[in-house]
XYZ file of C-alpha atoms in Angstrom:
555
model
C 0.000 0.000 0.000
C 1.419 3.395 -0.986
C 1.896 6.067 1.680
C -1.176 8.244 2.206
C -0.367 11.909 1.604
C -2.376 15.017 2.454
C -2.997 15.698 -1.237
C -4.251 12.159 -1.879
C -6.633 12.282 1.082
C -8.080 15.697 0.238
C -8.619 14.729 -3.397
C -10.292 11.468 -2.349
C -12.785 13.333 -0.177
C -13.659 16.111 -2.629
C -13.612 14.381 -6.034
C -16.947 13.805 -7.774
C -19.647 14.329 -5.165
C -17.915 15.621 -1.988
C -17.976 13.296 1.012
C -18.278 9.520 1.192
C -21.986 8.619 1.475
C -25.337 9.392 -0.140
C -29.019 8.405 0.203
C -30.464 6.132 -2.499
C -34.188 5.290 -2.950
C -35.138 1.621 -2.418
C -38.607 1.636 -4.049
C -39.959 2.476 -7.541
C -40.490 6.213 -8.068
C -40.848 6.735 -11.821
C -44.654 7.043 -12.074
C -47.354 9.141 -10.452
C -48.698 5.940 -8.865
C -45.293 5.273 -7.287
C -45.145 8.793 -5.848
C -48.700 8.502 -4.515
C -47.712 5.320 -2.668
C -44.409 6.729 -1.435
C -45.867 9.961 -0.104
C -49.387 11.356 -0.152
C -51.945 9.800 0.111
C -50.500 6.249 0.424
C -48.013 7.005 3.190
C -50.857 7.650 5.643
C -51.630 3.934 5.958
C -48.271 2.793 7.392
C -48.288 5.901 9.614
C -51.576 4.814 11.183
C -50.337 1.231 11.592
C -47.253 2.466 13.443
C -49.366 4.753 15.620
C -51.333 1.696 16.771
C -48.267 -0.558 17.114
C -44.855 1.178 17.273
C -43.043 -2.097 16.482
C -44.551 -1.933 12.977
C -41.941 0.772 12.254
C -39.556 -2.133 11.701
C -41.884 -3.507 9.009
C -42.811 -0.328 7.139
C -39.705 1.888 7.488
C -35.919 1.627 7.311
C -35.588 1.796 11.104
C -34.537 -1.856 11.434
C -31.575 -1.382 9.100
C -30.594 2.156 10.089
C -27.790 3.148 12.480
C -26.788 6.625 13.642
C -23.142 7.524 14.152
C -23.311 10.409 16.627
C -20.438 12.544 17.950
C -19.743 15.929 19.485
C -16.165 15.894 18.175
C -14.467 16.111 21.577
C -12.050 13.181 21.091
C -11.620 12.586 17.366
C -9.265 9.739 16.390
C -6.076 11.012 17.917
C -6.839 14.592 16.809
C -8.464 15.580 20.094
C -11.235 18.141 20.596
C -11.491 19.482 17.053
C -15.238 20.135 17.186
C -18.324 18.499 15.764
C -18.013 19.812 12.194
C -14.316 18.980 11.842
C -15.113 15.420 12.946
C -17.674 14.896 10.157
C -15.239 13.171 7.721
C -14.537 10.557 10.397
C -18.247 9.992 11.049
C -18.919 9.665 7.306
C -16.115 7.124 7.172
C -17.728 5.133 9.986
C -21.034 5.221 8.091
C -19.227 3.886 5.020
C -17.811 0.966 7.030
C -21.244 0.055 8.399
C -22.554 -0.147 4.847
C -19.742 -2.022 3.117
C -19.116 -4.557 5.876
C -22.619 -5.227 7.228
C -25.098 -3.768 4.745
C -26.403 -1.342 7.377
C -27.563 2.098 6.283
C -26.150 4.889 8.392
C -26.579 8.607 9.015
C -23.728 10.547 10.564
C -24.917 13.189 13.041
C -22.533 15.797 14.401
C -23.977 17.480 17.519
C -22.452 20.819 18.479
C -22.940 20.327 22.208
C -20.341 19.551 24.884
C -22.631 19.652 27.902
C -23.284 15.948 28.720
C -26.877 16.454 29.906
C -27.880 18.490 26.846
C -26.108 16.027 24.550
C -28.000 13.115 26.146
C -31.345 14.844 25.646
C -30.580 15.642 21.993
C -29.584 12.066 21.165
C -32.517 10.628 23.097
C -34.911 12.885 21.144
C -33.414 11.667 17.850
C -33.502 7.955 18.783
C -36.951 7.066 17.316
C -35.434 7.487 13.828
C -32.937 4.670 14.256
C -32.592 0.971 14.994
C -29.298 1.553 16.817
C -26.924 4.336 17.884
C -23.131 4.209 17.612
C -21.608 6.885 19.812
C -18.229 7.988 18.516
C -15.272 10.149 19.509
C -16.656 11.541 22.777
C -14.040 12.312 25.413
C -13.672 10.621 28.777
C -14.902 10.722 31.464
C -18.122 12.250 30.082
C -18.521 9.386 27.593
C -19.149 6.858 30.395
C -22.142 8.726 31.806
C -23.472 9.610 28.337
C -23.473 5.983 27.252
C -24.899 4.711 30.553
C -27.821 7.139 30.468
C -28.647 6.564 26.814
C -28.539 2.774 27.278
C -31.020 3.128 30.118
C -33.313 5.701 28.518
C -33.468 4.489 24.896
C -35.182 1.275 23.770
C -32.667 0.576 21.006
C -29.030 -0.622 21.134
C -26.571 2.145 22.050
C -22.811 1.516 22.053
C -19.812 3.818 22.384
C -17.486 2.046 19.958
C -14.339 3.786 21.195
C -14.884 1.948 24.479
C -16.315 -1.396 23.515
C -15.062 -1.913 19.952
C -11.419 -1.886 20.965
C -12.250 -3.949 24.049
C -14.019 -6.676 22.080
C -11.395 -7.028 19.349
C -8.401 -6.858 21.673
C -10.055 -9.365 24.022
C -10.432 -11.822 21.145
C -6.766 -11.294 20.315
C -5.814 -11.748 23.959
C -7.624 -15.095 24.214
C -5.745 -16.429 21.204
C -2.382 -14.929 22.185
C -2.635 -16.523 25.645
C -3.362 -19.888 24.036
C -0.306 -19.607 21.779
C 1.902 -18.432 24.669
C 0.473 -21.192 26.892
C -0.678 -18.894 29.666
C -3.809 -18.988 31.851
C -5.814 -15.761 31.886
C -6.399 -16.005 35.638
C -2.643 -16.056 36.292
C -1.426 -13.216 34.085
C -0.199 -9.833 35.298
C -1.630 -7.037 33.141
C -0.253 -3.525 32.682
C -2.500 -0.951 31.001
C -0.998 2.353 29.871
C -3.722 4.917 29.326
C -6.854 5.487 31.367
C -9.326 6.795 28.805
C -12.554 5.304 27.532
C -10.971 2.460 25.564
C -8.496 1.506 28.296
C -11.178 1.352 30.981
C -13.546 -0.687 28.806
C -10.772 -3.085 27.734
C -9.739 -3.696 31.317
C -13.300 -4.311 32.445
C -13.827 -6.836 29.659
C -10.543 -8.619 30.361
C -11.629 -8.971 33.999
C -14.977 -10.385 32.837
C -12.982 -12.966 30.854
C -10.957 -14.017 33.884
C -8.149 -11.542 34.596
C -7.920 -11.054 38.364
C -8.381 -7.370 39.380
C -5.478 -7.555 41.830
C -3.191 -8.467 38.897
C -4.000 -5.250 37.004
C -1.862 -2.094 37.066
C -3.167 0.917 35.144
C -1.052 3.966 34.329
C -1.901 7.430 33.060
C 0.278 10.391 32.081
C 1.237 10.868 35.755
C 2.347 7.274 36.284
C 0.819 4.319 38.090
C -2.731 4.836 39.342
C -2.381 3.772 42.968
C -4.187 4.497 46.191
C -1.562 7.016 47.292
C -2.839 9.427 44.652
C -5.678 11.868 45.296
C -8.235 13.448 42.982
C -8.865 10.279 40.946
C -12.152 10.077 39.043
C -14.456 7.086 39.554
C -13.077 5.197 36.539
C -9.444 5.523 37.621
C -10.253 4.755 41.234
C -11.845 1.486 40.073
C -8.389 0.257 38.969
C -6.146 1.857 41.591
C -3.546 -0.652 42.768
C -2.352 -1.304 46.306
C 1.176 -2.046 45.043
C 3.849 0.421 46.060
C 4.993 1.343 42.543
C 4.853 4.675 40.730
C 6.219 4.385 37.177
C 5.421 2.435 34.035
C 8.927 1.021 34.198
C 8.195 -0.417 37.655
C 4.872 -1.821 36.523
C 6.354 -3.656 33.528
C 8.679 -5.784 35.648
C 7.351 -9.341 35.688
C 4.241 -8.456 33.633
C 2.768 -10.954 31.175
C 0.613 -8.595 29.102
C 0.954 -4.923 28.174
C -1.981 -2.999 26.735
C -1.157 0.458 25.422
C -3.816 3.025 24.572
C -1.678 6.092 25.103
C 1.087 7.779 23.084
C 4.057 6.709 21.014
C 7.480 5.718 22.294
C 6.647 5.420 26.010
C 7.821 1.787 26.142
C 11.523 0.959 25.864
C 13.269 -2.306 24.892
C 14.483 -2.542 28.490
C 10.879 -2.520 29.704
C 9.999 -5.381 27.367
C 13.032 -7.344 28.512
C 11.863 -6.966 32.131
C 8.549 -8.705 31.348
C 7.903 -12.397 32.000
C 8.754 -15.127 29.476
C 6.552 -15.266 26.368
C 5.056 -11.778 26.813
C 2.107 -10.274 24.934
C 2.192 -6.603 23.919
C -0.751 -4.744 22.394
C 0.685 -1.311 21.517
C -2.415 0.415 20.149
C -1.481 4.102 20.084
C -2.245 5.480 16.621
C -0.684 6.196 14.255
C 2.562 5.303 16.061
C 2.564 2.576 18.726
C 4.016 2.807 22.227
C 7.108 1.016 20.905
C 8.050 0.565 17.253
C 7.319 -2.873 15.777
C 10.881 -3.642 14.652
C 12.358 -2.477 17.958
C 9.925 -4.607 19.948
C 10.461 -7.758 17.878
C 14.236 -7.381 18.029
C 14.203 -7.006 21.807
C 12.008 -10.071 22.529
C 11.932 -12.965 20.006
C 9.360 -14.759 22.208
C 6.950 -11.813 21.933
C 3.440 -11.682 20.441
C 2.986 -8.097 19.280
C -0.129 -6.302 18.024
C -0.797 -2.715 16.960
C -3.636 -0.658 15.519
C -1.865 -0.445 12.151
C -2.645 -2.390 9.000
C 0.988 -2.564 7.843
C 2.048 -4.874 10.702
C 0.757 -8.315 11.697
C -2.037 -8.633 14.284
C -3.939 -5.400 13.698
C -6.480 -4.641 16.446
C -9.142 -3.144 14.190
C -12.620 -2.193 15.432
C -14.089 -2.976 12.006
C -13.872 -6.661 12.963
C -16.623 -5.974 15.479
C -18.952 -2.998 15.335
C -20.624 -3.613 11.922
C -21.505 -7.196 12.815
C -22.431 -6.436 16.434
C -25.022 -3.911 15.281
C -26.106 -6.261 12.470
C -26.872 -9.044 14.957
C -28.433 -6.648 17.454
C -30.786 -5.055 14.916
C -31.726 -8.336 13.245
C -32.772 -9.839 16.577
C -34.581 -6.688 17.686
C -32.302 -6.266 20.705
C -33.116 -3.402 23.075
C -29.492 -3.099 24.239
C -26.008 -4.388 23.491
C -25.199 -6.140 26.764
C -22.250 -8.049 28.212
C -23.562 -11.393 26.971
C -23.626 -10.098 23.403
C -20.155 -8.562 23.687
C -18.657 -11.774 25.053
C -20.378 -13.726 22.270
C -18.678 -11.438 19.739
C -15.296 -11.897 21.455
C -15.513 -15.687 21.350
C -16.782 -15.773 17.750
C -13.959 -13.542 16.476
C -11.345 -15.520 18.410
C -12.657 -18.840 17.081
C -12.707 -17.633 13.455
C -8.962 -16.918 13.577
C -8.355 -20.631 14.157
C -10.264 -21.699 11.044
C -8.446 -22.323 7.725
C -8.100 -19.029 5.870
C -9.989 -18.895 2.537
C -7.943 -18.276 -0.578
C -9.907 -15.058 -1.224
C -8.471 -13.595 2.012
C -4.909 -14.645 1.190
C -5.327 -13.088 -2.244
C -6.735 -9.836 -0.815
C -3.652 -9.395 1.362
C -1.203 -10.830 -1.206
C -0.221 -13.652 1.136
C -0.121 -17.403 0.668
C 0.004 -18.998 4.089
C -2.075 -17.067 6.619
C -2.779 -19.379 9.527
C -3.364 -19.221 13.255
C -0.149 -18.383 15.051
C 2.064 -15.651 16.477
C 1.482 -13.318 13.514
C -2.186 -14.179 12.961
C -4.185 -14.014 16.184
C -7.213 -12.262 14.642
C -9.125 -12.557 11.358
C -8.415 -10.027 8.640
C -10.989 -7.236 8.099
C -11.719 -8.403 4.528
C -12.626 -11.943 5.638
C -16.157 -12.472 4.242
C -16.935 -15.016 6.971
C -17.048 -12.338 9.682
C -20.656 -11.380 8.969
C -21.918 -14.969 9.153
C -19.808 -15.660 12.243
C -20.140 -12.591 14.458
C -23.660 -11.331 13.646
C -25.362 -14.690 14.447
C -23.297 -15.024 17.640
C -24.441 -11.581 18.798
C -28.067 -12.353 17.870
C -27.898 -15.596 19.873
C -26.458 -13.638 22.792
C -29.389 -11.210 22.609
C -31.837 -14.105 22.657
C -30.074 -15.959 25.496
C -30.026 -12.806 27.636
C -33.691 -12.030 26.992
C -33.308 -8.689 25.183
C -34.340 -9.832 21.655
C -37.794 -8.591 20.603
C -37.660 -10.429 17.255
C -35.900 -13.750 17.975
C -34.408 -15.576 14.993
C -35.750 -19.101 14.537
C -34.359 -20.266 11.180
C -30.580 -19.855 11.408
C -29.859 -21.349 7.982
C -32.203 -18.816 6.396
C -30.609 -16.031 8.430
C -27.112 -16.975 7.240
C -28.391 -17.093 3.658
C -29.870 -13.615 4.155
C -26.525 -12.281 5.408
C -24.625 -13.742 2.460
C -27.151 -12.353 -0.017
C -27.136 -8.979 1.732
C -23.407 -8.633 1.175
C -23.364 -10.113 -2.319
C -21.416 -13.148 -1.093
C -24.080 -15.555 -2.314
C -24.871 -16.861 -5.788
C -28.105 -18.794 -5.995
C -27.008 -20.957 -8.929
C -23.679 -21.872 -7.310
C -25.398 -22.455 -3.971
C -27.760 -24.896 -5.666
C -24.821 -26.769 -7.218
C -23.007 -26.804 -3.877
C -26.008 -28.126 -1.954
C -26.526 -30.869 -4.533
C -22.859 -31.895 -4.290
C -23.007 -31.899 -0.487
C -26.023 -34.234 -0.504
C -24.045 -36.903 -2.358
C -20.317 -36.101 -2.416
C -18.394 -37.835 -5.211
C -14.866 -39.231 -5.298
C -12.745 -36.715 -7.211
C -9.147 -37.351 -8.282
C -6.821 -34.315 -8.150
C -3.937 -34.940 -10.547
C -1.361 -32.392 -9.401
C -1.825 -32.508 -5.628
C 1.809 -31.502 -5.196
C 1.042 -27.959 -6.442
C -0.204 -25.156 -4.165
C -3.395 -24.301 -6.033
C -4.598 -27.859 -6.516
C -3.817 -28.887 -2.941
C -5.700 -25.871 -1.595
C -8.605 -26.613 -3.928
C -8.800 -30.210 -2.722
C -8.703 -29.184 0.950
C -11.324 -26.445 0.474
C -13.618 -28.833 -1.394
C -13.227 -31.430 1.352
C -13.911 -28.899 4.134
C -16.994 -27.642 2.292
C -18.200 -31.236 1.990
C -18.699 -31.072 -1.768
C -16.479 -34.029 -2.689
C -14.196 -36.791 -1.399
C -10.755 -35.866 -2.764
C -8.151 -38.413 -3.873
C -4.706 -36.824 -4.148
C -2.231 -38.167 -6.708
C 1.393 -37.576 -5.827
C 4.249 -38.274 -3.446
C 3.005 -38.483 0.152
C 6.067 -36.839 1.674
C 6.010 -33.941 -0.778
C 2.279 -33.387 -0.298
C 2.589 -33.455 3.504
C 5.465 -30.952 3.441
C 3.535 -28.670 1.096
C 0.445 -28.886 3.308
C 2.525 -27.943 6.357
C 4.025 -24.961 4.525
C 0.607 -23.777 3.348
C -0.961 -24.358 6.759
C -3.720 -26.625 5.391
C -5.023 -29.744 7.103
C -5.000 -32.861 4.901
C -6.183 -35.213 7.643
C -8.699 -37.641 6.157
C -7.642 -37.135 2.544
C -6.547 -40.199 0.569
C -3.133 -39.938 -1.114
C -2.252 -42.308 -3.963
C 1.383 -42.509 -5.030
C 0.992 -44.274 -8.375
C 4.755 -44.957 -8.568
C 4.773 -47.059 -5.400
C 5.413 -50.776 -5.780
C 2.162 -51.425 -3.941
C 0.314 -49.880 -6.895
C 1.902 -52.320 -9.369
C -1.195 -54.551 -9.578
C -3.438 -51.544 -10.159
C -1.108 -50.170 -12.854
C -1.124 -53.541 -14.578
C -4.913 -53.791 -14.403
C -5.367 -50.270 -15.745
C -2.818 -50.905 -18.514
C -4.588 -54.071 -19.620
C -7.908 -52.249 -19.701
C -6.466 -49.358 -21.733
C -4.587 -51.636 -24.156
C -7.752 -53.630 -24.871
C -9.698 -50.447 -25.607
C -6.956 -48.950 -27.813
C -5.579 -52.056 -29.526
C -7.256 -51.132 -32.827
C -5.189 -47.948 -32.711
C -2.048 -49.997 -32.343
C -1.528 -49.569 -28.594
C 0.376 -52.393 -26.930
C 0.293 -53.479 -23.305
C 3.888 -52.279 -22.588
C 2.973 -48.855 -23.991
C -0.168 -48.714 -21.854
C 1.779 -49.828 -18.778
C 4.288 -47.020 -19.319
C 1.394 -44.537 -19.492
C 0.219 -45.636 -16.041
C 3.193 -43.792 -14.524
C 1.585 -40.551 -15.809
C -0.866 -39.059 -13.288
C -3.283 -37.918 -15.986
C -3.631 -41.395 -17.524
C -3.693 -43.111 -14.126
C -6.364 -40.730 -12.764
C -8.611 -41.120 -15.788
C -8.349 -44.898 -15.541
C -9.526 -44.616 -11.913
C -12.687 -42.998 -13.290
C -12.952 -45.501 -16.152
C -12.855 -48.455 -13.746
C -15.342 -46.890 -11.302
C -12.790 -46.349 -8.537
C -13.444 -42.607 -8.766
C -16.284 -40.473 -10.098
C -14.417 -37.508 -11.567
C -10.914 -36.390 -12.489
C -9.323 -32.931 -12.447
C -6.298 -32.671 -14.719
C -3.297 -30.464 -14.152
C -2.808 -26.861 -15.176
C -1.019 -27.670 -18.421
C -2.433 -31.072 -19.343
């Protein structure tokens, strides 16, 4: 990816129609009849239905697919208190992400009001328009009270993504990193640098997952938050430690996990070296982390390192969560986004990282061997499986916790709806796939010792659309599978050059010679051909030992 310059960014935002989003009609509007139905007099009928039953708004309007991104611009993406209007490009960008990743329509609303009580009343008054509200870029500590009040006083999901988005994604990464580093969450010592909205929410969620509060040390710009200090707000006091330490350097000694949501270059190589064996460092300051990636990796080879940047492995990116969390919440008619739903999202995201990575994701990131490990603890943002993994998990969480007003009953249909919504589904191909899955056939893959064909065979097997038979050298195929990070357990490998295949080669050769004798083919010639994978594979089909054969790239 080329470096983003000021000129590139300004041109991107002003070219064509300025901004990043627009409103598009969803119904016919070309005739007088269409306009009469859309507005007067036809619109009166759904209005009266909604007056009698407010829940009908989800049937007759866009409310059930509409999210508001609302900000007062007091803490904009590392830019600080730049004001509501100056924050509008960020809010438009968030609206864009809701649409492209989850198919949710979104209005960005910039409220020029810093007084928390007035801001709460404004947002509450606007809430009937929407199915959910994403609060964004509101400074701490006001953001905690604003979110709490709106969650209590609105009957739709409200979430401050700066708090919970980072918490959910980093928690999923933490679960997987602890598994790789072979550490128990209840035993780890956690250091958090930063005490803003995201840091507080992350720490609370980590504790909900099993981190012991007495093992947490939180620091702010003045050092360790401990009980010797006075004038702490309620959020900082919640995490004040009894330990007699004052500096980040002191806190890092013997720590297992560092979470940074602060400023660049506050962590030194010496601090990392003072941590426990197999440490985990999430340096999430943007755009520059608390310690540079290359410096951190050089100082601790046993380190798992994550940042908020896309140009390093293990990006902690909120887009893995918020589009799908709201998708699941709105689709189930949830009245809130509660802890059960957040934890469901955490576990779903963490579990997806352990699944084999589709070739479309490898291609999108120009990689060939993405797989669960030290440099892949979280799914990539362009993984199309996120919507069918996270949204259903959140919807189930809403139902299990009793906050879903429109429970989902047919999960297969719901997953189909999500795929169709995002354009990931093709009805004709789905019909072919379902037919193949009902009666999977034995398919011979000729060049199983090549990357593309081996991946194809594994993907087909995992999708249940065929029973692959791999032709090639077992040792070579196993080594290639290990390099690619694909699991070939359960796949049959046939090495046609093995002595144990001599009888089968002879039988195939006799069969072929008899069929081609009028063309002058002799048995020795046919037997020689049986050392060629293409001839051998096709004879497997001819004799009924396989149902189909896929030749190589060039044959």
